Tab-separated table of C-alpha atoms in Angstrom:
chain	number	residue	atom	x	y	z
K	187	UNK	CA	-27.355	-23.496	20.160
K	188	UNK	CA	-26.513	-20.978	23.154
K	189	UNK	CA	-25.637	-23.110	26.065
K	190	UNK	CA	-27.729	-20.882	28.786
K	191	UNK	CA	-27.444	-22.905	31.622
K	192	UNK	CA	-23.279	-21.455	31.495
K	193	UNK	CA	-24.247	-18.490	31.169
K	194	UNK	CA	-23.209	-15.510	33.578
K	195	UNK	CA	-24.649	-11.917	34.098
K	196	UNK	CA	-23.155	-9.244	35.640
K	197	UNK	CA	-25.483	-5.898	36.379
K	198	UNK	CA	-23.952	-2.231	35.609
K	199	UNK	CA	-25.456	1.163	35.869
K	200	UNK	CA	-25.313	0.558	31.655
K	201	UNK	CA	-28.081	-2.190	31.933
K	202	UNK	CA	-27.123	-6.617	32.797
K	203	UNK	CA	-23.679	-7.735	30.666
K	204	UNK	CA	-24.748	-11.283	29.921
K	205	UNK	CA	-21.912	-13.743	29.119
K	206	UNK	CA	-22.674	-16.615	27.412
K	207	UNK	CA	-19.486	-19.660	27.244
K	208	UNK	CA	-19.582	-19.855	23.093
K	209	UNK	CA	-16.230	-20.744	21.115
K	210	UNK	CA	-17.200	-17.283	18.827
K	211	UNK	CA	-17.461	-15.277	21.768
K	212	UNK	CA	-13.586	-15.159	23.291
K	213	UNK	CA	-10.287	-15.239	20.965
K	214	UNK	CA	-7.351	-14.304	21.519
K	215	UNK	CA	-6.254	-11.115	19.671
K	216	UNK	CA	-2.295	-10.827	20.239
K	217	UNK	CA	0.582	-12.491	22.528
K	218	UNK	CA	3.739	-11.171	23.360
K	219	UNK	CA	6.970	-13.219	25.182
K	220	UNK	CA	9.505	-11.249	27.469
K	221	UNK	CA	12.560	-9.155	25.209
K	222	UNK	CA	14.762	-7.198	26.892
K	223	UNK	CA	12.430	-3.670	26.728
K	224	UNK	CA	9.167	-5.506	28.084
K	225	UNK	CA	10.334	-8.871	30.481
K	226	UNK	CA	6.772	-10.213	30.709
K	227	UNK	CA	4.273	-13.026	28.739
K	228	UNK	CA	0.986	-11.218	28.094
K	229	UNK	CA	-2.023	-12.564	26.582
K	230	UNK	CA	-5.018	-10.031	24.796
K	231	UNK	CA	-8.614	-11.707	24.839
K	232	UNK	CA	-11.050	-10.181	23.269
K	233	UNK	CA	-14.674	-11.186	25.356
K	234	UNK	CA	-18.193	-10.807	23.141
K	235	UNK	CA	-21.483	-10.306	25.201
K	236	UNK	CA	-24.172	-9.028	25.267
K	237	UNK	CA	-25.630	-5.930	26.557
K	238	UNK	CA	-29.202	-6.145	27.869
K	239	UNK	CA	-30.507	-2.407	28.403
K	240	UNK	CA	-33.827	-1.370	29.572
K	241	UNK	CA	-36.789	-0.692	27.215
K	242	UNK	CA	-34.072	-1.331	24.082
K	243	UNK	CA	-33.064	-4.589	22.254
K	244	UNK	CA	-29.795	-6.213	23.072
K	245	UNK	CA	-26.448	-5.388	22.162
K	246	UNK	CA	-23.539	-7.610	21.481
K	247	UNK	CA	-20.699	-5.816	22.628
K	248	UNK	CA	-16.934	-6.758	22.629
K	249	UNK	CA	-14.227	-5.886	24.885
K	250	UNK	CA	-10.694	-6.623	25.798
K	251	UNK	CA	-8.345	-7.280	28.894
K	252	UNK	CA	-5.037	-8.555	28.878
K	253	UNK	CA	-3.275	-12.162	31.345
K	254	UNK	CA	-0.210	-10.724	31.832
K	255	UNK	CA	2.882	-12.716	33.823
K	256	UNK	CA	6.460	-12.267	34.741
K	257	UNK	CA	9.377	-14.224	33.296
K	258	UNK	CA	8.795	-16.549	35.551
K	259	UNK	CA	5.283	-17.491	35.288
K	260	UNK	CA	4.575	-16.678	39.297
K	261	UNK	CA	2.453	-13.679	39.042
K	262	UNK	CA	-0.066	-12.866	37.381
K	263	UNK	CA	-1.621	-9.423	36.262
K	264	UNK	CA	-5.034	-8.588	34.631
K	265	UNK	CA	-4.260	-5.748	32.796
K	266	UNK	CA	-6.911	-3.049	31.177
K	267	UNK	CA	-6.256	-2.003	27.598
K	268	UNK	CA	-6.450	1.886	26.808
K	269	UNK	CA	-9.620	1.433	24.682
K	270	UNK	CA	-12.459	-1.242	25.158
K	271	UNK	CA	-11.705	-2.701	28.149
K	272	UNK	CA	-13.514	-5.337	29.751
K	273	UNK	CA	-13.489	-2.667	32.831
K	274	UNK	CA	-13.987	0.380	31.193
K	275	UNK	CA	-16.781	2.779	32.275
K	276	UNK	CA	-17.274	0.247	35.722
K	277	UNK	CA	-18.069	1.648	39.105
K	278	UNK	CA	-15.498	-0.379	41.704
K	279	UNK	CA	-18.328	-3.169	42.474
K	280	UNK	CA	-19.148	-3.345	39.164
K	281	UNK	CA	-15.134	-3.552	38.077
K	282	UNK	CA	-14.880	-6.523	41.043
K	283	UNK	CA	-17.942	-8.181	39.765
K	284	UNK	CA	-16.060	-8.266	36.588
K	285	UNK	CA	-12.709	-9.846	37.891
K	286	UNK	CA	-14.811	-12.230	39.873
K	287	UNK	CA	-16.248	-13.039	36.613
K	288	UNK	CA	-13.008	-13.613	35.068
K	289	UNK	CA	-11.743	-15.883	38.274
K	290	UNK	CA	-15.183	-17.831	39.178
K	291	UNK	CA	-16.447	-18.355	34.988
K	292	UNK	CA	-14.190	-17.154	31.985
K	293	UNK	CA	-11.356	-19.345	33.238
K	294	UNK	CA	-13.199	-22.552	33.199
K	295	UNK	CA	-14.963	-22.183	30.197
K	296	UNK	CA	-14.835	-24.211	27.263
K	297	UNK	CA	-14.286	-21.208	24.725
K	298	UNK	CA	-11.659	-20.095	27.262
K	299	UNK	CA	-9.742	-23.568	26.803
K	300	UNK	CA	-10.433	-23.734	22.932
K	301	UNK	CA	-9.330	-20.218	22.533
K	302	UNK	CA	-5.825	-21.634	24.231
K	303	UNK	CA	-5.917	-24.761	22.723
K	304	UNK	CA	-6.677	-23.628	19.002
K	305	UNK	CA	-3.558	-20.740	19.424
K	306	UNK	CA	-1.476	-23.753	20.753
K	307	UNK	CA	-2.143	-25.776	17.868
K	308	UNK	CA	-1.495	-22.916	15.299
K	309	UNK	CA	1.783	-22.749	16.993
K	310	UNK	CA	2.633	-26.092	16.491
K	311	UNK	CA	1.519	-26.515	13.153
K	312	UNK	CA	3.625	-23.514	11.769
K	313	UNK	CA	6.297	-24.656	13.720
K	314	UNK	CA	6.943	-28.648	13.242
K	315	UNK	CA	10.549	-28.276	15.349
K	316	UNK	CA	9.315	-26.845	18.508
K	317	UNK	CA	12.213	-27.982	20.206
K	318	UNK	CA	14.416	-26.165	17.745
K	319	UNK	CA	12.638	-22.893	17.726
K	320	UNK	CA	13.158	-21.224	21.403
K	321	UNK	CA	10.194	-18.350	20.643
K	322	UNK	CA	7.437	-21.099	20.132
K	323	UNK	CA	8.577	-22.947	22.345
K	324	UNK	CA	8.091	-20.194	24.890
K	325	UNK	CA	4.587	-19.375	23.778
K	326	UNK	CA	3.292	-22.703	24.103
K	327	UNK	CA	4.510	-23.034	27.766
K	328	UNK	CA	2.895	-19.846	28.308
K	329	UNK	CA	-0.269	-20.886	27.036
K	330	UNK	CA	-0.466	-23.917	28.853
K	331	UNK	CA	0.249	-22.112	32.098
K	332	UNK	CA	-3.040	-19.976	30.862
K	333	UNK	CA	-4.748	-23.204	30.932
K	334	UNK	CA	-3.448	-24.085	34.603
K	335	UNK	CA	-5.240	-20.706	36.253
K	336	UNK	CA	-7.472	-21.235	38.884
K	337	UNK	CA	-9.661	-18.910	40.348
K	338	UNK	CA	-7.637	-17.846	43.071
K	339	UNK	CA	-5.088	-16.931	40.592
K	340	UNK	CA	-7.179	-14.267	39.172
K	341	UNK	CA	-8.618	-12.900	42.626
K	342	UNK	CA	-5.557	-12.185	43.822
K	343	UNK	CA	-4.021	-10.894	40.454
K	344	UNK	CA	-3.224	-7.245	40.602
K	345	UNK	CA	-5.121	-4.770	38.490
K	346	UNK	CA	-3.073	-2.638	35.981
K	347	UNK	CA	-4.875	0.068	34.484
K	348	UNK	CA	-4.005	2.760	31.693
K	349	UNK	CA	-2.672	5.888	32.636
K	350	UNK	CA	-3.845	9.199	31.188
K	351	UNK	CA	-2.494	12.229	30.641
């Protein structure tokens, strides 16, 4: 059963992205820690709604953005991916509607925090010695970190976005 009273809607030129807080409908897709070529924790999500255009049926649509922070876990970036981004094909209100979104809903939602949780588990199910293996150990702080983001955190992140040539 759709929980519709979490529910959030944002309206485009393309027709009213309606996001709905369902475990099915945000996962994360891939996870990298810092190495020595690429010094930062980044998280994919992939984000399922659904696309409500005029005189046509619905749409469920999927998209991506990436969490991305430093070594340090200080500062955070929302970064677009080159294809299917959460972003993509946005006017500027319409992209800022979308990372207010991300701050003021997607944060605090339970498929948000089961997405985390579930990855976090995985972790330490494949890995019984966390305190022996450095990587996982790594991932899991990460993740919890994730889990720590308030919506200030995500306003004031910095938007990264691919660059074409």
């Amino acid at each position: 059963m759709m929980d519709l009273l979490n529910t959030k809607a944002i309206k485009t030129t393309h027709g009213l992205e309606l996001y709905v807080d369902l475990i099915e409908n945000i996962k994360i897709t891939e996870l990298h820690i810092p190495t020595i070529s690429n010094p930062y924790y980044e998280v994919k999500f992939e984000v399922d709604y659904f696309l409500l255009e005029e005189h046509k049926y619905y749409d469920l649509h999927q998209n991506y953005f990436w969490i991305v922070m430093d070594e340090n876990l200080s500062s955070i970036t929302l970064k677009e991916p080159e294809m299917q981004s959460l972003f993509g094909v946005k006017n500027e209100e319409e992209r800022e509607a979308t990372k207010q979104l991300l701050g003021e809903w997607f944060i605090k939602t339970t498929a948000y925090k089961k997405a985390i949780t579930r990855y976090v588990n995985e972790c330490e199910h494949h890995n019984i010695d966390i305190k022996k293996n450095q990587r996982t150990k790594e991932i899991v702080q990460f993740l919890k970190k994730l889990l720590e983001l308030n919506t200030m955190d995500i306003e004031k992140a910095l938007m990264e976005t691919p660059v074409y040539f």
